[in-house]
């Protein structure tokens, strides 16, 4: 399996990249996966050119391919103006429609204050829901005061466990789902082979009429079948 980490940190070193690395390490400890990191800072120029000419450069094309083929994603952005950064959003804007459909994604963000922690719920989660990704329940936000404090490590471990579970579950379900689809196709072919070629069998009109008349007042599986018009007439007489 392949785990791709998308980091939108701008500085070196970056707290965004640090959080991304810790999330990747915790996830890789639970599921055997090849980890690849995409640093958006190095792709900023190619992303801008892609908007103007419609073609990704070589490095951007490789990053898009890695994200598209990944079995799981970890995406981390710094908070700018109470939302994700423009560079972060621009990268996901250049992806093909449906590229993230059904893909497990762990969302995370860093900021200077804990007051921005809701960015995970009002910005990141709706974005990836729109892209039809499968976002893990636990998002991880790290403020400046969270580094070295209690709570961050537990959130990292919980989110990593959820992502690993999704990656493992979807990978295991793939072959079984394909086998069920193949069996359904084979069964459909067999039914088509033995079906008569004359077309659907039509019931004579008199048979339908007889069935309708016979059904009035008849009992089916122990229940008295009363036509709707009789029930309506009984209500009107009350």
Short mmCIF file of C-alpha atoms in Angstrom, two decimals:
data_model
loop_
_atom_site.label_atom_id
_atom_site.label_comp_id
_atom_site.label_asym_id
_atom_site.label_seq_id
_atom_site.Cartn_x
_atom_site.Cartn_y
_atom_site.Cartn_z
CA UNK A 1 0.00 0.00 0.00
CA UNK A 2 0.98 3.61 -0.52
CA UNK A 3 0.52 6.46 1.95
CA UNK A 4 0.96 9.99 0.58
CA UNK A 5 1.48 13.00 2.86
CA UNK A 6 0.64 16.47 1.53
CA UNK A 7 2.27 19.26 3.52
CA UNK A 8 1.55 22.93 2.83
CA UNK A 9 4.09 24.34 5.25
CA UNK A 10 6.07 27.32 3.96
CA UNK A 11 9.02 27.65 6.31
CA UNK A 12 12.01 25.39 6.95
CA UNK A 13 11.74 23.86 9.48
CA UNK A 14 7.95 23.84 9.54
CA UNK A 15 5.54 22.86 12.29
CA UNK A 16 3.18 21.74 9.53
CA UNK A 17 5.76 19.31 8.19
CA UNK A 18 6.56 18.17 11.73
CA UNK A 19 2.92 17.30 12.36
CA UNK A 20 2.71 15.58 8.96
CA UNK A 21 5.75 13.44 9.76
CA UNK A 22 4.37 12.40 13.14
CA UNK A 23 1.04 11.42 11.62
CA UNK A 24 2.76 9.45 8.86
CA UNK A 25 4.99 7.63 11.33
CA UNK A 26 2.03 6.68 13.54
CA UNK A 27 0.04 5.44 10.55
CA UNK A 28 2.95 3.47 9.04
CA UNK A 29 3.40 1.74 12.39
CA UNK A 30 -0.09 0.26 12.02
CA UNK A 31 -0.24 -0.62 8.34
CA UNK A 32 2.58 -1.68 6.00
CA UNK A 33 2.76 1.20 3.55
CA UNK A 34 5.26 3.07 1.44
CA UNK A 35 5.26 6.72 2.57
CA UNK A 36 5.75 9.57 0.11
CA UNK A 37 5.75 13.25 1.12
CA UNK A 38 4.57 16.01 -1.22
CA UNK A 39 5.88 19.45 -0.23
CA UNK A 40 3.60 22.02 -1.82
CA UNK A 41 6.12 24.81 -1.16
CA UNK A 42 8.32 23.32 -3.88
CA UNK A 43 5.40 23.17 -6.33
CA UNK A 44 4.02 26.69 -5.91
CA UNK A 45 5.31 28.00 -9.27
CA UNK A 46 4.12 24.95 -11.22
CA UNK A 47 0.70 25.14 -9.57
CA UNK A 48 0.37 28.78 -10.68
CA UNK A 49 1.46 27.90 -14.22
CA UNK A 50 -1.06 25.06 -14.31
CA UNK A 51 -3.85 27.58 -13.68
CA UNK A 52 -2.73 29.77 -16.56
CA UNK A 53 -1.80 27.21 -19.21
CA UNK A 54 -3.77 24.16 -18.12
CA UNK A 55 -0.79 21.79 -18.07
CA UNK A 56 1.08 20.52 -15.00
CA UNK A 57 4.87 20.63 -14.93
CA UNK A 58 6.90 17.50 -14.41
CA UNK A 59 7.14 17.77 -10.61
CA UNK A 60 3.48 18.76 -10.23
CA UNK A 61 2.40 15.93 -12.52
CA UNK A 62 4.34 13.44 -10.39
CA UNK A 63 2.72 14.81 -7.22
CA UNK A 64 -0.76 14.60 -8.76
CA UNK A 65 -0.07 11.02 -9.84
CA UNK A 66 1.12 10.07 -6.36
CA UNK A 67 -1.98 11.53 -4.72
CA UNK A 68 -4.32 9.93 -7.23
CA UNK A 69 -2.77 6.47 -6.84
CA UNK A 70 -2.44 6.59 -3.04
CA UNK A 71 -4.28 4.16 -0.80
CA UNK A 72 -4.47 6.82 1.91
CA UNK A 73 -3.76 10.53 2.32
CA UNK A 74 -2.57 12.73 5.16
CA UNK A 75 -3.13 16.41 4.39
CA UNK A 76 -1.75 19.16 6.64
CA UNK A 77 -2.05 22.92 6.19
CA UNK A 78 -1.15 25.98 8.22
CA UNK A 79 -4.06 28.23 9.13
CA UNK A 80 -4.21 31.46 7.12
CA UNK A 81 -7.07 33.92 7.82
CA UNK A 82 -9.06 31.29 9.74
CA UNK A 83 -8.92 28.77 6.87
CA UNK A 84 -6.55 26.58 4.86
CA UNK A 85 -3.77 28.29 2.94
CA UNK A 86 -4.22 29.38 -0.65
CA UNK A 87 -1.37 27.11 -1.74
CA UNK A 88 -3.07 24.12 -0.11
CA UNK A 89 -6.41 24.84 -1.82
CA UNK A 90 -4.76 25.55 -5.17
CA UNK A 91 -3.12 22.13 -5.25
CA UNK A 92 -6.42 20.32 -4.78
CA UNK A 93 -8.04 22.62 -7.33
CA UNK A 94 -5.76 21.28 -10.08
CA UNK A 95 -6.68 17.63 -9.43
CA UNK A 96 -8.98 15.92 -11.88
CA UNK A 97 -12.60 15.63 -10.83
CA UNK A 98 -13.15 12.41 -8.89
CA UNK A 99 -9.44 11.89 -8.19
CA UNK A 100 -10.10 11.56 -4.45
CA UNK A 101 -13.44 9.75 -4.63
CA UNK A 102 -13.55 7.03 -1.98
CA UNK A 103 -9.99 7.70 -0.83
CA UNK A 104 -9.27 7.68 2.96
CA UNK A 105 -8.02 11.09 4.11
CA UNK A 106 -6.72 12.29 7.47
CA UNK A 107 -7.05 16.07 7.86
CA UNK A 108 -4.73 18.13 10.07
CA UNK A 109 -3.73 21.74 10.56
CA UNK A 110 -1.34 23.91 12.54
CA UNK A 111 -1.78 27.41 13.90
CA UNK A 112 -0.53 29.91 16.40
CA UNK A 113 -3.60 29.74 18.61
CA UNK A 114 -6.04 27.10 19.76
CA UNK A 115 -8.87 29.46 18.76
CA UNK A 116 -8.41 28.32 15.14
CA UNK A 117 -8.94 24.62 15.88
CA UNK A 118 -12.41 24.62 14.29
CA UNK A 119 -10.77 25.14 10.91
CA UNK A 120 -10.81 21.35 10.65
CA UNK A 121 -14.61 21.26 10.76
CA UNK A 122 -15.65 24.43 8.93
CA UNK A 123 -13.01 24.38 6.17
CA UNK A 124 -11.05 21.15 5.70
CA UNK A 125 -13.76 18.57 6.27
CA UNK A 126 -16.31 20.22 3.93
CA UNK A 127 -13.61 20.58 1.25
CA UNK A 128 -12.77 16.88 1.20
CA UNK A 129 -16.41 15.88 1.55
CA UNK A 130 -17.02 17.87 -1.63
CA UNK A 131 -14.15 15.99 -3.28
CA UNK A 132 -15.93 12.75 -2.20
CA UNK A 133 -13.04 11.53 -0.08
CA UNK A 134 -13.59 9.39 3.03
CA UNK A 135 -12.44 11.65 5.87
CA UNK A 136 -11.51 9.94 9.15
CA UNK A 137 -13.55 11.07 12.18
CA UNK A 138 -10.60 12.46 14.13
CA UNK A 139 -8.87 15.55 12.77
CA UNK A 140 -5.66 16.80 14.37
CA UNK A 141 -5.01 20.47 15.12
CA UNK A 142 -1.74 21.56 16.70
CA UNK A 143 -1.39 25.05 18.15
CA UNK A 144 1.93 26.43 19.30
CA UNK A 145 1.21 25.50 22.92
CA UNK A 146 0.26 21.91 21.99
CA UNK A 147 3.81 20.83 21.18
CA UNK A 148 5.12 18.93 24.16
CA UNK A 149 1.79 19.22 26.01
CA UNK A 150 -0.62 16.41 26.86
CA UNK A 151 -3.30 15.51 24.36
CA UNK A 152 -1.57 15.98 21.01
CA UNK A 153 0.11 12.56 21.02
CA UNK A 154 -3.19 10.87 21.85
CA UNK A 155 -5.00 12.65 19.01
CA UNK A 156 -2.25 11.69 16.59
CA UNK A 157 -2.44 8.03 17.59
CA UNK A 158 -6.24 7.94 17.41
CA UNK A 159 -6.38 9.60 13.97
CA UNK A 160 -3.58 7.37 12.65
CA UNK A 161 -5.43 4.28 13.85
CA UNK A 162 -8.60 5.38 12.08
CA UNK A 163 -6.74 6.04 8.82
CA UNK A 164 -4.91 2.71 9.00
CA UNK A 165 -8.21 0.94 9.62
CA UNK A 166 -9.80 2.54 6.57
CA UNK A 167 -6.80 1.77 4.38
CA UNK A 168 -6.73 -1.86 5.47
CA UNK A 169 -10.50 -2.28 5.21
CA UNK A 170 -10.81 -0.80 1.74
CA UNK A 171 -7.81 -2.77 0.49
CA UNK A 172 -9.27 -6.03 1.80
CA UNK A 173 -12.74 -5.22 0.49
CA UNK A 174 -11.45 -4.57 -3.02
CA UNK A 175 -10.77 -8.21 -4.08
CA UNK A 176 -13.99 -9.42 -2.43
CA UNK A 177 -15.99 -6.70 -4.16
CA UNK A 178 -14.41 -7.59 -7.51
CA UNK A 179 -15.17 -11.27 -6.96
CA UNK A 180 -18.82 -10.49 -6.17
CA UNK A 181 -19.08 -8.36 -9.31
CA UNK A 182 -17.57 -11.14 -11.44
CA UNK A 183 -19.98 -13.70 -9.96
CA UNK A 184 -22.92 -11.41 -10.67
CA UNK A 185 -21.83 -10.99 -14.27
CA UNK A 186 -21.43 -14.77 -14.71
CA UNK A 187 -24.86 -15.40 -13.23
CA UNK A 188 -26.38 -12.79 -15.54
CA UNK A 189 -24.76 -14.46 -18.56
CA UNK A 190 -26.06 -17.87 -17.50
CA UNK A 191 -29.60 -16.55 -17.07
CA UNK A 192 -29.44 -14.85 -20.45
CA UNK A 193 -28.27 -18.11 -22.05
CA UNK A 194 -31.21 -20.14 -20.79
CA UNK A 195 -33.88 -17.47 -21.17
CA UNK A 196 -36.34 -18.01 -24.06
CA UNK A 197 -35.87 -15.78 -27.07
CA UNK A 198 -39.60 -15.24 -27.72
CA UNK A 199 -39.75 -12.27 -25.35
CA UNK A 200 -41.80 -11.76 -22.18
CA UNK A 201 -44.82 -13.96 -21.61
CA UNK A 202 -48.04 -11.94 -21.57
CA UNK A 203 -50.96 -13.01 -19.46
CA UNK A 204 -54.36 -13.12 -21.21
CA UNK A 205 -56.64 -10.23 -20.28
CA UNK A 206 -59.30 -12.57 -18.99
CA UNK A 207 -56.77 -14.16 -16.63
CA UNK A 208 -55.90 -10.78 -15.15
CA UNK A 209 -59.55 -9.90 -14.75
CA UNK A 210 -60.29 -13.24 -13.13
CA UNK A 211 -57.39 -12.75 -10.72
CA UNK A 212 -58.62 -9.28 -9.78
CA UNK A 213 -62.16 -10.47 -9.18
CA UNK A 214 -61.01 -13.52 -7.29
CA UNK A 215 -58.88 -11.36 -5.03
CA UNK A 216 -61.86 -9.48 -3.61
CA UNK A 217 -62.51 -10.75 -0.18
CA UNK A 218 -59.94 -13.52 -0.56
CA UNK A 219 -57.52 -14.48 2.16
CA UNK A 220 -53.76 -14.26 1.61
CA UNK A 221 -51.38 -15.73 4.17
CA UNK A 222 -54.05 -15.64 6.84
CA UNK A 223 -55.09 -12.00 6.22
CA UNK A 224 -58.40 -10.84 4.77
CA UNK A 225 -57.78 -8.84 1.60
CA UNK A 226 -60.30 -5.97 1.39
CA UNK A 227 -60.22 -3.77 -1.73
CA UNK A 228 -59.58 -0.08 -1.12
CA UNK A 229 -62.98 1.02 -2.52
CA UNK A 230 -64.74 -1.18 0.04
CA UNK A 231 -62.67 0.29 2.86
CA UNK A 232 -63.48 3.82 1.60
CA UNK A 233 -67.17 3.04 1.39
CA UNK A 234 -67.14 1.68 4.94
CA UNK A 235 -65.58 4.89 6.20
CA UNK A 236 -68.19 7.05 4.46
CA UNK A 237 -71.08 5.16 6.13
CA UNK A 238 -69.73 5.86 9.63
#
